[in-house]
């Protein structure tokens, strides 16, 4: 029996490494301990596991030493511990989007497609990496990320470590389950430097950023019958950040972002055009599923309790979130810079920008005109924007319907070619021709930026002596008697599209909402 369980578990783990089979893994059956050295991990499997954007590709991943410990007698409640010493990952950017990611390697096992015991065990694996170095090469710059003491572990819905049986919520009536993961690290060091070439002649100082302990919280919603991920929520949480930049480093950051903008835009268009039916249906049929669950839950108290718990933590649609508690940005004059042509430049000057409680939310697969009540940090600003955006969308759909009817009437008219004026009108209306029946309904991608408070201080020099900086521009919510929960800045940008990738007239529709105090 132990040998059968060992084979099933190691079959999953061996998929992450190249040329590695369960027979080559030296694992004590009784102790449940084993070690491997000089591992070469599978790039495509990791790309699918991390769901990397298609403008970024993994070229090589190596690990010097790995150790595994399996608690054979406590697999239901205690995780398998996988420890890696040092991992080095080589990555590069793609000018053209690479092929999309395949299914997650945790999704299915050979000969077994339903979410079963082996999937539960592998999903609950606790991963610890002492050091991980990620090197990214691009046309205009090269960057490196170094993380220390990275840990990946399963948690309960309250984001605390405990019994593995409470790290997932399963609702048989829906045929779906929720699982919760947390990723934390002790420190991350980021460096970026320009690449000197004939195409990109940049001369800039390297950009460096060192952050303290941070974490990522991930919630996955899967189908039980095939383990496919239907929707996911990812939250990156950063505490206090202090970043000192010179003006030349700030200019370099802008150049780096411009060099990646085209590739990122192409990748985003590819993701929208290849949105799977599971992702789209997840964001469009939640209300139907909820009604069905409520009706079915009346049959038994246990089912009703499980359905209520599932609804409390349900992932209605795929989303990505960034939360920064406090950001202090110091921009300093580069004394040794060669560009001294600006007359208004203050030699040795510095400016401080302070931002509090920054949140950035991205919803790539939201039903156009759908409810936003389940969004994180939903408030009055989003509610107000939701109402007038829905009215604009209804007006746009009405205009498109009028256009379609006009074209249909003109096409059925037998006298359309007899008049030059009618011919011009006909050509105007059918260029471009509106769609007859789109493959899927209109979707939207929404980006929401909120900032609770901000202060921009006066420019200071080394000759000035002052006890505290003086604010030049700041939020004055207290003087205006505004509620503290109201953000100082609220910005929303929404883009509408059809998932089948065709260029329908709706792609020109945009929605922007900006609120400042």
Tab-separated table of N, CA, C and O in Angstrom, residues 140-141 200 202 250-265:
chain	number	residue	atom	x	y	z
A	140	UNK	N	16.219	46.287	-23.990
A	140	UNK	CA	16.715	47.566	-23.488
A	140	UNK	C	17.388	47.467	-22.130
A	140	UNK	O	18.166	48.351	-21.766
A	141	UNK	N	17.115	46.404	-21.364
A	141	UNK	CA	17.666	46.327	-20.011
A	141	UNK	C	17.750	44.873	-19.567
A	141	UNK	O	17.168	43.965	-20.173
A	200	UNK	N	19.361	50.867	-28.529
A	200	UNK	CA	18.984	51.487	-27.270
A	200	UNK	C	20.234	52.085	-26.634
A	200	UNK	O	20.976	51.409	-25.929
A	202	UNK	N	21.190	53.932	-23.983
A	202	UNK	CA	20.811	54.472	-22.689
A	202	UNK	C	22.038	54.565	-21.793
A	202	UNK	O	22.841	53.640	-21.724
A	250	UNK	N	14.881	57.669	-12.613
A	250	UNK	CA	13.466	57.801	-12.926
A	250	UNK	C	13.229	57.796	-14.436
A	250	UNK	O	12.297	57.168	-14.941
A	251	UNK	N	14.101	58.495	-15.176
A	251	UNK	CA	13.995	58.487	-16.635
A	251	UNK	C	14.243	57.087	-17.191
A	251	UNK	O	13.591	56.657	-18.151
A	252	UNK	N	15.188	56.366	-16.584
A	252	UNK	CA	15.465	55.006	-17.048
A	252	UNK	C	14.261	54.099	-16.851
A	252	UNK	O	13.946	53.260	-17.704
A	253	UNK	N	13.550	54.251	-15.722
A	253	UNK	CA	12.353	53.444	-15.485
A	253	UNK	C	11.304	53.688	-16.559
A	253	UNK	O	10.645	52.749	-17.028
A	254	UNK	N	11.158	54.944	-16.961
A	254	UNK	CA	10.194	55.262	-18.019
A	254	UNK	C	10.601	54.604	-19.330
A	254	UNK	O	9.766	54.048	-20.063
A	255	UNK	N	11.890	54.628	-19.643
A	255	UNK	CA	12.371	53.998	-20.868
A	255	UNK	C	12.181	52.483	-20.829
A	255	UNK	O	11.803	51.869	-21.830
A	256	UNK	N	12.429	51.865	-19.668
A	256	UNK	CA	12.225	50.424	-19.544
A	256	UNK	C	10.758	50.065	-19.769
A	256	UNK	O	10.438	49.078	-20.454
A	257	UNK	N	9.865	50.859	-19.186
A	257	UNK	CA	8.434	50.591	-19.353
A	257	UNK	C	8.010	50.746	-20.813
A	257	UNK	O	7.219	49.950	-21.330
A	258	UNK	N	8.552	51.756	-21.502
A	258	UNK	CA	8.217	51.944	-22.912
A	258	UNK	C	8.709	50.776	-23.758
A	258	UNK	O	8.044	50.370	-24.714
A	259	UNK	N	9.885	50.240	-23.422
A	259	UNK	CA	10.430	49.129	-24.208
A	259	UNK	C	9.590	47.864	-24.084
A	259	UNK	O	9.635	46.997	-24.960
A	260	UNK	N	8.810	47.745	-22.998
A	260	UNK	CA	7.977	46.561	-22.791
A	260	UNK	C	6.520	46.789	-23.146
A	260	UNK	O	5.735	45.841	-23.161
A	261	UNK	N	6.149	48.032	-23.412
A	261	UNK	CA	4.728	48.345	-23.596
A	261	UNK	C	4.117	47.605	-24.782
A	261	UNK	O	3.007	47.071	-24.679
A	262	UNK	N	4.825	47.548	-25.912
A	262	UNK	CA	4.274	46.885	-27.097
A	262	UNK	C	4.060	45.394	-26.853
A	262	UNK	O	3.006	44.833	-27.193
A	263	UNK	N	5.073	44.744	-26.251
A	263	UNK	CA	4.962	43.312	-25.987
A	263	UNK	C	3.850	43.014	-24.989
A	263	UNK	O	3.096	42.037	-25.149
A	264	UNK	N	3.705	43.849	-23.979
A	264	UNK	CA	2.654	43.636	-22.985
A	264	UNK	C	1.271	43.857	-23.593
A	264	UNK	O	0.319	43.135	-23.264
A	265	UNK	N	1.153	44.823	-24.480
A	265	UNK	CA	-0.132	45.077	-25.135
A	265	UNK	C	-0.530	43.906	-26.038
A	265	UNK	O	-1.692	43.474	-26.048
